[in-house]
Coordinates of C-alpha atoms and ligand atoms in Angstrom, one line a residue:
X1 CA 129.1 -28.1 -76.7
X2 CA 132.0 -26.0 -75.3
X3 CA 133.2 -28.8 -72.5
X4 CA 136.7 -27.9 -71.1
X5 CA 137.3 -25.5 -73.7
X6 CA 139.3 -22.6 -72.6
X7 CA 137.7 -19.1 -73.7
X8 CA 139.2 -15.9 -73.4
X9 CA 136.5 -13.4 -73.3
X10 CA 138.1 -9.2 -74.6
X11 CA 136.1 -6.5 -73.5
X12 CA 136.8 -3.1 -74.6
X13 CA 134.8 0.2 -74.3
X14 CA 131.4 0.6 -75.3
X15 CA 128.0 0.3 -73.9
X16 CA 127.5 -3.0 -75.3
X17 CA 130.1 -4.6 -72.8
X18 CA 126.9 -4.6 -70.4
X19 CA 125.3 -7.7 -72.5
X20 CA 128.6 -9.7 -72.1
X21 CA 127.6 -10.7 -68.5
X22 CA 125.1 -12.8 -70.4
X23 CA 127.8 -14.6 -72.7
X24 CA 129.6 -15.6 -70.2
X25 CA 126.9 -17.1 -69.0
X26 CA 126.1 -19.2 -72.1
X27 CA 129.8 -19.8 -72.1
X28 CA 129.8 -21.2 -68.5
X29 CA 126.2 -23.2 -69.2
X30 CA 128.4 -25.1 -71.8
X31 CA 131.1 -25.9 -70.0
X32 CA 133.7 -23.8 -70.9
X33 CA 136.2 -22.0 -68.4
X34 CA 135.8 -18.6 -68.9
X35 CA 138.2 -16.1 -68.2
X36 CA 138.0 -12.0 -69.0
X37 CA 140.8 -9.5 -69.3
X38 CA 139.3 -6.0 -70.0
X39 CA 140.4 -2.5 -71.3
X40 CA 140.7 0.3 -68.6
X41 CA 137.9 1.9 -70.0
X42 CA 135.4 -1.4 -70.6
X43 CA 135.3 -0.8 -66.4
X44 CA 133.2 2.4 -66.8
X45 CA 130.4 0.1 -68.3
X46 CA 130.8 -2.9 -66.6
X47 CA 132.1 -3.7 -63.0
X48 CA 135.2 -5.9 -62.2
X49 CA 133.4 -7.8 -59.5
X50 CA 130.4 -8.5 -62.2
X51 CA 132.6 -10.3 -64.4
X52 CA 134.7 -12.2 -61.5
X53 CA 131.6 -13.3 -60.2
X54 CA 129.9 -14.4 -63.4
X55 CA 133.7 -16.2 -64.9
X56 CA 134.6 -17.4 -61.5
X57 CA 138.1 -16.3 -62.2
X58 CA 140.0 -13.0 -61.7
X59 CA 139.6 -10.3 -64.1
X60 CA 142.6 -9.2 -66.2
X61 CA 143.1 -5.5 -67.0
X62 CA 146.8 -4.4 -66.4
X63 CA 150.3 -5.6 -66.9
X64 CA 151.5 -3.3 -63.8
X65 CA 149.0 -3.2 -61.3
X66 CA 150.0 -6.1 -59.6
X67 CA 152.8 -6.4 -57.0
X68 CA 154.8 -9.0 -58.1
X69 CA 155.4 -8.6 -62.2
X70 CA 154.0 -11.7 -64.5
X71 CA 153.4 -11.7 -67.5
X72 CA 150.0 -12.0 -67.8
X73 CA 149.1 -11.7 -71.8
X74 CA 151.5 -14.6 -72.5
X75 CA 149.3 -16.7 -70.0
X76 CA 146.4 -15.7 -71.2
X77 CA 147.7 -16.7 -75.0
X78 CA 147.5 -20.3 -73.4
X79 CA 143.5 -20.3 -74.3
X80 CA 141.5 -21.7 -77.0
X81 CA 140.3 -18.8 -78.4
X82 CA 140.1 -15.0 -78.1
X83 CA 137.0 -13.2 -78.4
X84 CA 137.2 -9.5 -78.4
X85 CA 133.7 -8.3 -78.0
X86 CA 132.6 -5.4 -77.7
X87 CA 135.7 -4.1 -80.0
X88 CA 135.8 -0.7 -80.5
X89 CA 137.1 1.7 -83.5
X90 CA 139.7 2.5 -80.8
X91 CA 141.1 -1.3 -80.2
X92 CA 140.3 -2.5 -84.0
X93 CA 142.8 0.6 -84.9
X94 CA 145.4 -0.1 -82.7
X95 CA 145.4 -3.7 -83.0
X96 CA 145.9 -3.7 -86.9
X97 CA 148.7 -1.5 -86.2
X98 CA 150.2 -3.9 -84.1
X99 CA 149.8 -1.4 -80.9
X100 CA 149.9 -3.1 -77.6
X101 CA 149.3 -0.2 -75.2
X102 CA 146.9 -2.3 -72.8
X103 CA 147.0 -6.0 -71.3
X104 CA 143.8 -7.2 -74.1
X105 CA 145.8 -5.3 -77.2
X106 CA 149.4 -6.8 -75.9
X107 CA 147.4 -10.5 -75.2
X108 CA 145.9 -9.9 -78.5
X109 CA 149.1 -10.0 -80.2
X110 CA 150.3 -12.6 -78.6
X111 CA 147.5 -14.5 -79.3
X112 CA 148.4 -17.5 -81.8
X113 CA 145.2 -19.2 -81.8
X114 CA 141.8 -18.0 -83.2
X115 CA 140.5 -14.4 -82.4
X116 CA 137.0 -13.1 -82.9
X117 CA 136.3 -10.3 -83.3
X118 CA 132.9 -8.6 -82.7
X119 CA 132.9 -4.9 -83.3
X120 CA 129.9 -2.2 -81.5
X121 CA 130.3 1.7 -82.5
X122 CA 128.0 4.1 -83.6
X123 CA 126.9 3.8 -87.5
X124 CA 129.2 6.8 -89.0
X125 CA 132.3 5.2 -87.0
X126 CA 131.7 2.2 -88.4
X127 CA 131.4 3.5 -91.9
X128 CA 134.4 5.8 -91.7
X129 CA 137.1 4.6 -94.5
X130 CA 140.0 3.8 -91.8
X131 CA 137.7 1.6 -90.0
X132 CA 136.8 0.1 -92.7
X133 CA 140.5 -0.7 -94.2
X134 CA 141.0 -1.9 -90.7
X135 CA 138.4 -4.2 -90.9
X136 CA 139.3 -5.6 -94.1
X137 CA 142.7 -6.1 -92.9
X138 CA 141.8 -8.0 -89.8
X139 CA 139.9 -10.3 -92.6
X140 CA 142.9 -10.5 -94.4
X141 CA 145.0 -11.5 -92.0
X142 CA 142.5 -14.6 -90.8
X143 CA 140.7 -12.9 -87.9
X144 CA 137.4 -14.3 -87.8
X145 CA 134.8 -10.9 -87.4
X146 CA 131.3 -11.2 -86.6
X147 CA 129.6 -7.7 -88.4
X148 CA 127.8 -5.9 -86.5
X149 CA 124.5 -5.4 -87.4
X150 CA 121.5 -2.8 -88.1
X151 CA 119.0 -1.3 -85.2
X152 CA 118.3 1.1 -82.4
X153 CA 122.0 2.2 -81.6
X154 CA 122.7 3.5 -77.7
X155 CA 123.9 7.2 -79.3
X156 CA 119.9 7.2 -80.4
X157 CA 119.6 6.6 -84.0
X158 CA 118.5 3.6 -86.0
X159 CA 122.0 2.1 -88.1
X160 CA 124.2 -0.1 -88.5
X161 CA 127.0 -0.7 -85.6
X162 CA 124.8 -2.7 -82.8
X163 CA 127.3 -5.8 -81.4
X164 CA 125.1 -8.8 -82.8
X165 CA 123.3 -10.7 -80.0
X166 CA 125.1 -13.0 -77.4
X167 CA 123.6 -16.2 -79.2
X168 CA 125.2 -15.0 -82.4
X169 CA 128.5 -14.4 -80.7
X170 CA 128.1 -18.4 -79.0
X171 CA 126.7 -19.5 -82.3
X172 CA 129.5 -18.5 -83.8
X173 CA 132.0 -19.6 -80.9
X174 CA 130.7 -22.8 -81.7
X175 CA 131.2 -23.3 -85.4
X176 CA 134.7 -22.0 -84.8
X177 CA 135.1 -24.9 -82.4
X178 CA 133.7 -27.1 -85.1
X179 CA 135.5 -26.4 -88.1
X180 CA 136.9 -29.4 -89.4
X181 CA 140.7 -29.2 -90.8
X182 CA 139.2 -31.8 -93.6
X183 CA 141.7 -30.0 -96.2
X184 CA 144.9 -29.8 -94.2
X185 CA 147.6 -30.8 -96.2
X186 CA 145.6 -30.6 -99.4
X187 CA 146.6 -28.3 -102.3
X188 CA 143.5 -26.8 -103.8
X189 CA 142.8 -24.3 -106.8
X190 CA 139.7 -22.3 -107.4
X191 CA 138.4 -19.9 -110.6
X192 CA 136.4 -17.2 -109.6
X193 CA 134.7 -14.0 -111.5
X194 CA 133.8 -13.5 -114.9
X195 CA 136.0 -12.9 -117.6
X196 CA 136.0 -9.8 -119.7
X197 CA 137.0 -10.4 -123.1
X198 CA 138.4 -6.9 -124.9
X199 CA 136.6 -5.0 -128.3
X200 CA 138.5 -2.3 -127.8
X201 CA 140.6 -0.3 -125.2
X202 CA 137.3 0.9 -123.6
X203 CA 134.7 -1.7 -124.1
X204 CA 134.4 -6.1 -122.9
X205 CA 132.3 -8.5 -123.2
X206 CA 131.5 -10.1 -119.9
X207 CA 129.1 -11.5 -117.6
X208 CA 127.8 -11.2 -114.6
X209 CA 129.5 -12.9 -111.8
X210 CA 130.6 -11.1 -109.2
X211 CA 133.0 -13.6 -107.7
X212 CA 131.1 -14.2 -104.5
X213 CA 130.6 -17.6 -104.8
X214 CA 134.3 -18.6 -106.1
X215 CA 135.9 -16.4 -103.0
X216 CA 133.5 -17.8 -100.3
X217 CA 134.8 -21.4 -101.6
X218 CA 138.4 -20.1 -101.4
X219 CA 138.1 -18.9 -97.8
X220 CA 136.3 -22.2 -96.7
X221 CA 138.7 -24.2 -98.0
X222 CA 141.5 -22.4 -96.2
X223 CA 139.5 -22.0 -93.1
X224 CA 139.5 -26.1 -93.9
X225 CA 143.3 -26.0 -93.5
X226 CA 144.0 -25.9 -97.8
X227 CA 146.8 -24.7 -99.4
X228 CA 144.6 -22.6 -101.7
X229 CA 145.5 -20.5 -105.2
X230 CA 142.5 -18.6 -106.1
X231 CA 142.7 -17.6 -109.5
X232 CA 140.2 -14.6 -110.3
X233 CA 139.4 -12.2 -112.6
X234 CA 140.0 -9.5 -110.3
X235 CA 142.7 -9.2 -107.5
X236 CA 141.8 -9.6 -103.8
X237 CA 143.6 -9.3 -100.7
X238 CA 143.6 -12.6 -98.6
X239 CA 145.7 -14.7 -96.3
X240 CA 146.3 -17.1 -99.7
X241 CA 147.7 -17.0 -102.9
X242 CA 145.7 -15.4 -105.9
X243 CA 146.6 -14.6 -109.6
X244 CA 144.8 -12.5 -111.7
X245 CA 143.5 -13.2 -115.0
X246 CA 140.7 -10.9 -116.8
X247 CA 140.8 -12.8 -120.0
X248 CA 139.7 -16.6 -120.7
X249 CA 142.9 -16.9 -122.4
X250 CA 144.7 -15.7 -119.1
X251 CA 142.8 -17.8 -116.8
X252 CA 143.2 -20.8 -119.1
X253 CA 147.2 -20.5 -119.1
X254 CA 147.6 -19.7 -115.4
X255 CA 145.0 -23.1 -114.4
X256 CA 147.2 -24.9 -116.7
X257 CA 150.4 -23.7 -115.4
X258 CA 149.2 -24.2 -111.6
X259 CA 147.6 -27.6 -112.1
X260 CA 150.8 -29.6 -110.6
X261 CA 150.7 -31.4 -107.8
X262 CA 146.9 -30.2 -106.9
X263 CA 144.6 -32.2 -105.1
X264 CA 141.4 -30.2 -106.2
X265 CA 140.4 -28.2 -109.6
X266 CA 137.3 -26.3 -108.7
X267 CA 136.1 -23.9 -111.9
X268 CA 133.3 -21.8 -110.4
X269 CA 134.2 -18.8 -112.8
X270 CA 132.2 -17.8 -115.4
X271 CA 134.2 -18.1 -118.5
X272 CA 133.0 -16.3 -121.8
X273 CA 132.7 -18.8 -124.4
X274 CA 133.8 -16.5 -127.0
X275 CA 136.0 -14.0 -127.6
X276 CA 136.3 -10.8 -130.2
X277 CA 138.9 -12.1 -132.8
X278 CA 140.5 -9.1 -133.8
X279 CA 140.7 -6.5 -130.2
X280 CA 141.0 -3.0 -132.0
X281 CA 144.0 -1.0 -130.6
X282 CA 142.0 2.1 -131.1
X283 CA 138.7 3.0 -129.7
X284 CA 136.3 1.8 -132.4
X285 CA 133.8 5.3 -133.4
X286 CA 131.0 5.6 -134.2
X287 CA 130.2 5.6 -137.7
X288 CA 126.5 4.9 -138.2
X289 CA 124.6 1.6 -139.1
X290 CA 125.8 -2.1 -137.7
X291 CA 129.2 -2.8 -136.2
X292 CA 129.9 -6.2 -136.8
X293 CA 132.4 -8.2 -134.3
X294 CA 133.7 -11.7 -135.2
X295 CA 133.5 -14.3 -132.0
X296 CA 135.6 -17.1 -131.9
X297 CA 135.9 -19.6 -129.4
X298 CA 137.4 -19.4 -126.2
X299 CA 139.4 -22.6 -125.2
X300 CA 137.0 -24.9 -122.7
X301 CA 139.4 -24.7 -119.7
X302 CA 137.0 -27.5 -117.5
X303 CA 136.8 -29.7 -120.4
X304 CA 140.3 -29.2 -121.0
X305 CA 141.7 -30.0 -117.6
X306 CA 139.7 -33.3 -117.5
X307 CA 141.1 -34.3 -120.8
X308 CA 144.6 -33.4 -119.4
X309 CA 143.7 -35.8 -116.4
X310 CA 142.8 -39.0 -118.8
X311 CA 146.4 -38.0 -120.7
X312 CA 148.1 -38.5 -117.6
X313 CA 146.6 -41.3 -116.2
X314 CA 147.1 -43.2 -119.4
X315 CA 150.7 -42.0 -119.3
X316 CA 150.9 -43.0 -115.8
X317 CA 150.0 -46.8 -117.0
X318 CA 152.4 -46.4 -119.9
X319 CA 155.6 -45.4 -117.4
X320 CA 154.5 -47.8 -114.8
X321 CA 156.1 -51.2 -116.6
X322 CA 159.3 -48.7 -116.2
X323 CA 159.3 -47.4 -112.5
X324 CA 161.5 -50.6 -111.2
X325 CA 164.5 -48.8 -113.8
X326 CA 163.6 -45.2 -112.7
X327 CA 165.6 -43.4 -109.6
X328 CA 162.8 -42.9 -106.6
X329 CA 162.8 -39.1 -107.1
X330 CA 161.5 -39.5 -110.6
X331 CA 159.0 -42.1 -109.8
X332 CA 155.5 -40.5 -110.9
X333 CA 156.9 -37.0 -111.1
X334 CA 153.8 -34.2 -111.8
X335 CA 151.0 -37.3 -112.3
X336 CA 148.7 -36.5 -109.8
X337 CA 144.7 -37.5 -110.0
X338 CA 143.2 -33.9 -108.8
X339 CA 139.6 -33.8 -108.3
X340 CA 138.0 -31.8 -110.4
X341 CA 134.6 -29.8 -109.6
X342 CA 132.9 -27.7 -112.5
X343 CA 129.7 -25.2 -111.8
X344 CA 126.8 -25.0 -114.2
X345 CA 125.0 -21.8 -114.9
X346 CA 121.4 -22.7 -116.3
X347 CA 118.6 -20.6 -117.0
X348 CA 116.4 -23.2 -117.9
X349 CA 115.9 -27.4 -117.4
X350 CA 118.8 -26.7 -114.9
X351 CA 118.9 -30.5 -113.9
X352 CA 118.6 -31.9 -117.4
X353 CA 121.1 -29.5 -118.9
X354 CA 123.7 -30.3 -115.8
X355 CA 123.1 -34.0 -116.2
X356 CA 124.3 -33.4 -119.8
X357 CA 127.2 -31.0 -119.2
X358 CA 129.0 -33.0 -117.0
X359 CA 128.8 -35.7 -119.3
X360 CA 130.1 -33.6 -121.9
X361 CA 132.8 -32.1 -119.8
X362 CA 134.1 -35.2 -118.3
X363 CA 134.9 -33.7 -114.4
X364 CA 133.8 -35.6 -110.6
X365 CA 131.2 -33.2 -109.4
X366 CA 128.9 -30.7 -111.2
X367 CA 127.2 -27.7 -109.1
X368 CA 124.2 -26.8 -110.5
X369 CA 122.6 -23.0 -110.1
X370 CA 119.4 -21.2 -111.6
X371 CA 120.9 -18.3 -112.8
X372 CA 117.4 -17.1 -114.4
X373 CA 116.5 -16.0 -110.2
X374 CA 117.4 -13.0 -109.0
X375 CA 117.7 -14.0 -105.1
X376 CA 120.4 -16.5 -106.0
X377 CA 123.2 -17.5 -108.6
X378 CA 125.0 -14.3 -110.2
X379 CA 125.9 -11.5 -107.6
X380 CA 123.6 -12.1 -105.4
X381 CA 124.7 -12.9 -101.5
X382 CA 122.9 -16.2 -101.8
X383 CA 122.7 -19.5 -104.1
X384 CA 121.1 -23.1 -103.9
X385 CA 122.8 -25.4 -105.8
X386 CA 122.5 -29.1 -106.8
X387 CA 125.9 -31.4 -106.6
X388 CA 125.6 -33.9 -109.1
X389 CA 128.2 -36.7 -109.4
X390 CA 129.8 -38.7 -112.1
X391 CA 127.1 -41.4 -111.4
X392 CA 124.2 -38.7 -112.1
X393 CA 123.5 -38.5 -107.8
X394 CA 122.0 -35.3 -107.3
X395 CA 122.2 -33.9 -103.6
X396 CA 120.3 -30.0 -103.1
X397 CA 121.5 -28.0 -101.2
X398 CA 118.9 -25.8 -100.0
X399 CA 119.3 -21.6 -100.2
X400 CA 121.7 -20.1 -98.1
X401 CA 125.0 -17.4 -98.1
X402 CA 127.3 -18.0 -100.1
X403 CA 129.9 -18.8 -97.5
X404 CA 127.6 -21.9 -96.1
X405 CA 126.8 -23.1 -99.4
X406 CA 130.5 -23.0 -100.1
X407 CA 131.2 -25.0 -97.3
X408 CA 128.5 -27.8 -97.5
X409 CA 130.1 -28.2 -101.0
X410 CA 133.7 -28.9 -99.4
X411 CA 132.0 -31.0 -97.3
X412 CA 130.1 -32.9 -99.3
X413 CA 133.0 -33.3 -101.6
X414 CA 136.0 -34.2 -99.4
X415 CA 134.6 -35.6 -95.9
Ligands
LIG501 O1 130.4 -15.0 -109.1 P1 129.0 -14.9 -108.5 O2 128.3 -13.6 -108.7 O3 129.0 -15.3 -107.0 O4 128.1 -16.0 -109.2 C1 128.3 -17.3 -109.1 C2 128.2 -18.1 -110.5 C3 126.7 -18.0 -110.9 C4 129.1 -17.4 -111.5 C5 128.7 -19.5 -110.2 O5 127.9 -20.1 -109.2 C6 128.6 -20.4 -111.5 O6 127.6 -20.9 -111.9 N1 129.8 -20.4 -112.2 C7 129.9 -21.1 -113.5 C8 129.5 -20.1 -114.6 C9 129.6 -20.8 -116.0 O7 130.4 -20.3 -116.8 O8 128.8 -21.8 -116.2 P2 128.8 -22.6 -117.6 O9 127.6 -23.6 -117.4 O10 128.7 -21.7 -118.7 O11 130.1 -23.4 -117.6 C10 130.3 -24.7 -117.1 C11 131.7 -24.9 -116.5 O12 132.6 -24.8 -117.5 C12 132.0 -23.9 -115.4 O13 132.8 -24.6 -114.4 C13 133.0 -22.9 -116.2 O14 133.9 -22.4 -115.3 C14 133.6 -23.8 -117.2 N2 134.0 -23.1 -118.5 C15 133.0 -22.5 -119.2 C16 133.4 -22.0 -120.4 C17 134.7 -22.0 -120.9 N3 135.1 -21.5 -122.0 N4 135.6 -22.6 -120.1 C18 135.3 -23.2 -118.9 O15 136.1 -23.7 -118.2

């Protein structure tokens, strides 16, 4: 699986640097060439001659304790993939502050290719707020982090901090391997969230989605090598673009004024339907009895967006008789045919009903979800979905995260 791949193994300080000597094993069993560079401190845990045994290659730990000066970390950037495991608190700090105080921190910011990251502490170190921010900037930033996960930890309480086991970290090694750049070059934008539509300066209406589902399809689609826009309901912080809309009326103008030249429309948020027609500037009291709000529509952005894509192509036919007269840069200027992928939130006849909505709304693909179960749909960590096609072809997609459901749906759509 891992023939003449090139695999830089990190090792830092903590007691679970001991369970490495069996990753490199799996490594070597695969048929990668292993190689280790290690803090100072991942020695007190583990031996050099361990790990030169195991790799078959010398073991990298400082810049200046050879005699005749190389630079080693730029070397070492020449590998396939990083993978810092265990990383402590100590190394995740410093590396997100760009601190290079050891041949693995100076290597790892080098490092231009993938880096995984697989952090082991004890469970109030892990939960500490600047380990945290750390971690979210490392995700941020594209670092690919394997979380560690709950059990007996070495400091003697059950919690979470244990360094997942070795098969995780070559499981994951694997995929990494695997991913497929099928979106490189592709320009892709995705709704996500639920939309909260004002009464008054205090109160919404909304739903509600969480914004799980549209994000995890954001990040596989850039993991996929898409030039993504997310537009959300709330802001996030990620390597890609995202705008931020609260209102259906927001999220409607910035789809419509980000629709240009995309390859792929993908509306997994969950728009409210209807909206309160008069917002009160002033927060409505309580005076006893009913309060009566009047709903009007909210614009149909998925429906819309398809209609918007007939209107072009017929225009598209009407200017074609004319591109012979037209100067090459204005030849078929903003007509693009995007794909365009809607979700369908059913509590009930979930096939039937999405059979007839994508009918009715006119996109390529429809992904249907049960949002009457609790384990799946709305803010849950998991869905199962149906892809139905324009031809009424129904594929299932069985339960799973968020994240692999998000990218069987890429795949199913674009390879
Ligand atoms: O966000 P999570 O907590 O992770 O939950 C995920 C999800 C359940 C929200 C998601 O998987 C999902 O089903 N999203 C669509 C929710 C929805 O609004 O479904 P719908 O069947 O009401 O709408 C059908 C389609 O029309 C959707 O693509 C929706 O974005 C779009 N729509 C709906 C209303 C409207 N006024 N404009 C629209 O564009």
């Amino acid at each position: 699986m891992l023939e003449n791949k090139n695999i830089l193994i990190g090792i830092t300080g903590g007691i679970a640097a001991y369970k490495i000597c069996n990753l490199i094993r799996l490594y070597k069993k695969s048929g990668a060439n292993v190689r280790v560079v290690v803090t100072p401190n991942a020695l007190n845990f583990v031996t050099k001659l361990t790990l030169q045994t195991l790799s078959g290659n010398e073991v990298y730990v400082d810049n200046f304790e050879i005699d005749e000066y190389k630079p080693e970390h730029i070397a070492l950037t020449e590998s396939d993939i990083f993978v810092i495991a265990p990383a402590s608190a100590n190394t995740i700090g410093k590396l997100t502050n760009g601190i290079c105080d050891n041949l693995l921190l100076s290597t790892a910011c080098a490092f231009a290719r993938p880096i995984l990251i697989v952090p082991a502490m004890n469970e109030n170190m892990w939960n500490n707020k600047f380990v945290q921010e750390n971690m979210t900037k490392l995700k941020t930033a594209g670092y690919e982090v394997l979380e560690p996960a709950s059990g007996f930890l070495a400091c003697g309480v059950n919690g979470i901090g244990r360094m997942r086991e070795v098969e995780d970290i070559f499981e994951k090694t694997v995929a990494m391997f695997s991913q497929k750049q099928i979106l490189k070059g592709k320009k892709i934008l995705i709704t996500a969230g639920g939309t909260r539509e004002k009464i008054d300066p205090v109160r919404y209406i909304t739903n509600s989605s969480s914004g799980k589902m549209g994000i995890a399809l954001a990040d596989n689609a850039y993991k996929m090598g898409a030039d993504v826009t997310l537009i959300s309901t709330f802001g996030v912080e990620k390597p890609y673009r995202n705008i931020v809309t609260p209102t259906a009326l927001e999220m409607e103008k910035a789809v419509k004024e980000n629709l240009s030249a995309k390859d792929c429309v993908i509306m997994s948020a969950a728009v409210s339907d209807y909206r309160v027609e008069n917002v009160s500037e002033q927060k409505i009291k309580k005076q006893g009895g009913e309060l009566n709000l009047k709903l009007v529509e909210n614009p149909d952005i998925l429906k819309e967006i398809c209609q918007e894509r007939i209107n072009l192509a017929s225009h598209q036919e009407a200017v074609a008789p004319l591109e012979g007269e037209m100067s090459k840069g204005q030849r078929g200027v903003n007509i693009k045919p995007y794909v365009v992928v809607g979700f369908c939130a059913e509590s009930e006849n979930l096939i039937e009903n999405a059979k007839a909505k994508i009918q009715k709304k006119g996109c390529d693909y429809l992904i249907a979800n049960d949002i009457s179960r609790k384990d799946i749909g709305f803010n849950s960590n998991e869905n199962e979905v149906y892809i139905i096609d324009k031809s009424l072809n129904i594929k299932h997609i069985e339960k799973d995260t968020k994240e692999n459901i998000a990218k069987r749906i890429l795949e199913e759509i674009f390879e």
